[in-house]
């Protein structure tokens, strides 16, 4: 909700957190940590926390008000972005992620809903665990196939049904886009949430680090340019299985007409942790694929977080 400071008349966004609910969910220490992070991080790409206070019943966080809406709404309105538009927003998201990683913090929930836009159209990362957490207990236990030569499962061939009805016709890009947009907002506010941007190592619950945020960046980049997330399915469980089996499911529709540089960058984000760009730091993304960002940020590698 919005609030106004009486003396300055400045407008802020207020988050009101019920203490009893925080206790019930075991979120007290987590919320404290989030509040401290917001108070410490000083970045143009992170939503600012101005005040925090409490009464007997509630904790109040007075945040920067961003009137430009969020990336989810923008994508629903535009369907897809041009490559130059995506470059601008992805570059600023890289700087936002870099700024929190410098404080040894992992966001874990980067998605279009949490990318807010200010009055000038610049992007700021928000909702550091203060929004509804994804309830992973509703998802199935998942196992990652072993693709080591001579071991375990092999990637499914392209013409093989993958966790879906083999008789189900393959959707065109436009049909998939229409279906995604029809369900997008409902998924965002469901009790389970949407797993579309979560890295496979997080779903597998086998330990993860800051690199999981770079997977989320790749999924968002794909959605910006194609119109829907790379592993979207009609139900969250199928999406989770597709993410874990990403080798068989990461496809680039021909209709999207993505450049080879774009597909290369996405593929280097949606991949194994060991090969994923950003695993050794944001500089890997800021420097290695520099030609992709050059048209909107010629000096991107030198921009501070």
XYZ file of C-alpha atoms in Angstrom:
305
model
C 0.000 0.000 0.000
C 1.055 3.609 -0.454
C 1.718 6.028 2.372
C 2.765 9.677 2.607
C 5.218 11.238 5.046
C 3.383 14.134 6.688
C 6.212 16.656 6.774
C 7.852 16.142 3.374
C 4.704 14.845 1.620
C 6.906 12.183 0.014
C 5.126 9.021 -1.156
C 6.435 5.572 -0.182
C 5.402 1.941 -0.537
C 4.674 0.270 2.807
C 4.951 -3.423 3.612
C 2.965 -4.471 6.646
C 4.007 -7.835 8.125
C 1.939 -9.498 10.831
C 4.186 -10.735 13.641
C 2.021 -13.708 14.588
C 2.086 -14.887 10.974
C 5.869 -14.508 10.836
C 6.186 -16.600 13.994
C 3.813 -19.252 12.677
C 5.843 -19.603 9.477
C 9.209 -19.471 11.233
C 10.225 -16.375 9.269
C 11.350 -14.035 12.043
C 15.100 -14.441 11.615
C 14.756 -14.465 7.854
C 12.803 -11.205 7.840
C 15.370 -9.624 10.157
C 18.159 -10.644 7.793
C 16.264 -9.247 4.823
C 15.641 -5.968 6.593
C 19.340 -5.680 7.424
C 20.321 -6.407 3.833
C 18.021 -3.718 2.462
C 19.388 -1.260 4.992
C 23.006 -2.052 4.065
C 22.944 -2.353 0.270
C 23.324 0.953 -1.526
C 22.685 0.327 -5.210
C 20.775 2.119 -7.939
C 19.390 -1.287 -8.962
C 17.928 -2.334 -5.599
C 14.693 -1.031 -4.082
C 15.587 1.240 -1.188
C 14.416 0.798 2.396
C 13.932 4.178 4.096
C 12.376 3.321 7.469
C 11.402 0.295 9.528
C 9.394 0.274 12.744
C 6.941 -1.885 14.646
C 4.019 -1.944 17.007
C 2.650 -4.804 19.103
C 1.060 -6.521 16.112
C 2.927 -5.548 12.947
C 6.346 -4.850 11.470
C 6.376 -1.998 8.947
C 8.882 -1.500 6.137
C 8.759 1.828 4.333
C 10.177 1.301 0.853
C 10.896 3.294 -2.249
C 7.742 3.729 -4.366
C 8.245 2.655 -7.986
C 5.336 3.781 -10.184
C 6.449 1.992 -13.356
C 4.950 -1.376 -12.428
C 6.798 -4.673 -12.753
C 8.348 -6.709 -15.538
C 5.566 -9.301 -15.377
C 2.977 -6.655 -16.271
C 5.191 -5.211 -19.002
C 5.639 -8.629 -20.601
C 1.920 -9.351 -20.406
C 1.259 -6.065 -22.188
C 3.932 -6.375 -24.890
C 4.087 -10.187 -25.372
C 7.809 -10.017 -26.210
C 10.572 -7.422 -26.123
C 12.969 -6.515 -28.900
C 16.554 -7.647 -28.405
C 17.655 -4.084 -27.623
C 14.886 -3.718 -25.012
C 15.841 -7.063 -23.464
C 19.526 -6.081 -23.444
C 18.717 -2.940 -21.462
C 16.692 -4.756 -18.797
C 18.968 -7.803 -18.594
C 22.025 -5.563 -18.175
C 20.382 -3.755 -15.255
C 19.292 -7.084 -13.738
C 22.900 -8.300 -13.915
C 23.987 -5.206 -11.983
C 21.204 -5.753 -9.416
C 22.220 -9.371 -8.852
C 25.873 -8.383 -8.642
C 25.094 -5.826 -5.934
C 23.481 -8.392 -3.606
C 26.098 -11.047 -4.330
C 28.756 -8.579 -3.219
C 27.066 -8.725 0.199
C 27.213 -12.557 0.116
C 23.483 -12.839 -0.302
C 21.518 -15.102 -2.668
C 18.133 -13.832 -3.790
C 16.724 -17.302 -4.705
C 13.476 -15.877 -6.105
C 14.392 -13.696 -9.070
C 11.470 -13.511 -11.495
C 9.676 -10.825 -13.549
C 7.284 -10.102 -10.663
C 10.241 -8.932 -8.552
C 11.778 -6.654 -11.191
C 10.192 -3.241 -10.657
C 10.427 -0.165 -12.874
C 10.876 3.410 -11.730
C 9.380 6.514 -13.324
C 12.197 6.654 -15.893
C 11.875 2.988 -16.834
C 14.991 1.823 -15.011
C 14.873 -1.538 -13.265
C 15.212 -2.311 -9.555
C 15.229 -5.696 -7.838
C 12.774 -6.164 -4.961
C 11.190 -8.720 -2.612
C 14.177 -10.258 -0.897
C 12.338 -13.143 0.682
C 9.652 -10.887 2.117
C 7.130 -11.972 -0.463
C 5.399 -15.350 -0.312
C 8.032 -18.089 -0.508
C 7.634 -20.848 -3.051
C 6.146 -23.857 -1.281
C 8.430 -26.606 -2.573
C 6.688 -29.187 -0.376
C 3.934 -29.280 -3.013
C 6.380 -30.370 -5.691
C 7.428 -33.985 -6.303
C 10.711 -35.521 -5.260
C 12.934 -35.142 -8.305
C 15.974 -37.045 -9.457
C 18.468 -35.780 -11.988
C 19.434 -38.297 -14.679
C 23.126 -39.090 -15.008
C 24.352 -38.206 -18.497
C 27.915 -39.384 -17.879
C 28.931 -41.661 -20.794
C 28.131 -45.243 -19.955
C 26.049 -44.353 -16.909
C 22.357 -44.032 -16.138
C 19.796 -42.375 -18.347
C 20.468 -40.860 -21.754
C 18.840 -37.680 -23.072
C 15.474 -38.348 -24.630
C 15.388 -38.048 -28.424
C 13.644 -35.009 -29.858
C 10.611 -36.966 -31.028
C 10.026 -38.678 -27.682
C 7.224 -37.645 -25.349
C 8.666 -35.897 -22.309
C 6.457 -36.174 -19.244
C 3.422 -35.294 -21.345
C 0.815 -37.204 -23.300
C 2.536 -38.569 -26.409
C -0.568 -37.815 -28.466
C -0.642 -34.155 -27.410
C 0.108 -31.866 -30.378
C 3.117 -29.592 -30.092
C 2.111 -25.978 -29.580
C 3.369 -23.213 -31.824
C 5.150 -20.296 -30.182
C 1.984 -18.169 -30.437
C -0.210 -20.901 -28.943
C 2.233 -21.404 -26.055
C 2.377 -17.640 -25.514
C -1.421 -17.364 -25.378
C -1.667 -20.244 -22.909
C 1.099 -18.803 -20.702
C -0.473 -15.346 -20.580
C -3.862 -16.815 -19.729
C -2.407 -18.501 -16.639
C 0.441 -16.127 -15.738
C -1.124 -13.937 -13.077
C -3.009 -16.843 -11.524
C 0.285 -18.742 -11.128
C 2.018 -15.722 -9.621
C -0.507 -15.439 -6.804
C -1.258 -19.120 -6.233
C -0.488 -20.810 -2.935
C 2.339 -22.769 -4.564
C 3.812 -20.041 -6.754
C 5.550 -20.584 -10.068
C 8.776 -22.609 -10.322
C 9.553 -21.446 -13.882
C 12.653 -19.463 -12.897
C 14.139 -21.808 -10.281
C 17.469 -23.515 -10.965
C 17.556 -27.334 -11.088
C 20.002 -27.580 -8.185
C 17.504 -25.702 -5.988
C 14.651 -28.027 -6.951
C 16.850 -31.064 -6.337
C 17.660 -29.737 -2.851
C 21.260 -30.823 -3.201
C 22.930 -27.592 -2.157
C 23.353 -24.435 -4.187
C 25.081 -21.079 -4.187
C 24.891 -17.702 -5.850
C 24.956 -19.293 -9.293
C 21.257 -20.201 -8.949
C 20.399 -16.523 -9.481
C 22.128 -16.566 -12.878
C 19.937 -19.469 -14.007
C 16.917 -17.321 -13.130
C 18.382 -14.521 -15.238
C 18.608 -16.882 -18.219
C 14.986 -17.980 -17.793
C 13.821 -14.349 -17.642
C 15.895 -13.437 -20.703
C 14.289 -16.318 -22.615
C 10.800 -15.169 -21.599
C 11.494 -11.568 -22.605
C 12.394 -12.646 -26.142
C 10.189 -15.702 -26.715
C 7.126 -14.708 -24.688
C 7.026 -17.509 -22.109
C 9.569 -19.236 -19.827
C 11.742 -21.984 -21.323
C 10.259 -24.855 -19.302
C 6.632 -23.762 -19.005
C 4.042 -26.522 -18.589
C 0.384 -26.551 -17.686
C 1.117 -27.551 -14.106
C 4.047 -26.708 -11.796
C 5.091 -30.339 -11.280
C 5.686 -30.831 -15.003
C 7.630 -27.575 -15.078
C 9.864 -28.830 -12.257
C 10.552 -32.069 -14.101
C 11.396 -30.184 -17.280
C 13.826 -27.934 -15.408
C 15.603 -30.895 -13.825
C 15.773 -32.534 -17.273
C 16.689 -29.262 -18.970
C 19.001 -30.908 -21.523
C 16.011 -32.505 -23.216
C 13.696 -29.515 -22.945
C 15.636 -26.328 -23.672
C 14.477 -25.408 -27.178
C 14.486 -22.147 -29.123
C 11.400 -21.786 -31.359
C 12.301 -20.824 -34.916
C 9.451 -18.298 -35.001
C 11.198 -16.233 -32.311
C 14.075 -15.523 -34.745
C 16.674 -15.192 -31.989
C 20.202 -14.261 -32.975
C 22.958 -16.833 -32.510
C 24.561 -14.544 -29.891
C 21.311 -14.439 -27.920
C 20.849 -18.209 -27.968
C 24.476 -18.668 -26.965
C 24.142 -16.394 -23.932
C 20.900 -18.033 -22.779
C 22.476 -21.480 -23.189
C 25.428 -20.416 -21.038
C 23.033 -19.383 -18.259
C 20.625 -22.336 -18.471
C 23.192 -25.080 -18.032
C 25.165 -27.049 -15.443
C 26.474 -25.095 -12.479
C 30.064 -25.862 -13.462
C 29.671 -24.286 -16.912
C 27.202 -21.529 -15.990
C 28.227 -17.929 -16.612
C 28.340 -15.995 -13.353
C 29.507 -18.922 -11.229
C 32.858 -17.178 -10.769
C 31.284 -13.743 -10.462
C 29.191 -11.247 -12.425
C 32.253 -10.174 -14.394
C 31.903 -13.377 -16.439
C 28.612 -12.068 -17.810
C 29.686 -8.440 -18.041
C 32.853 -9.227 -20.011
C 32.489 -12.522 -21.890
C 29.338 -11.810 -23.913
C 30.157 -8.107 -24.269
C 29.002 -7.909 -27.937
C 25.450 -8.799 -26.865
C 25.239 -5.819 -24.499
C 27.316 -3.411 -26.560
C 24.477 -1.736 -28.485
C 22.777 -0.496 -25.303
C 25.693 -0.397 -22.836
C 29.010 0.120 -24.711
C 30.866 0.252 -21.376
C 28.771 -2.375 -19.591
C 31.763 -4.236 -18.162
C 32.802 -1.071 -16.328
C 29.409 -0.195 -14.826
C 29.319 -0.437 -11.001
C 26.651 -2.458 -9.244
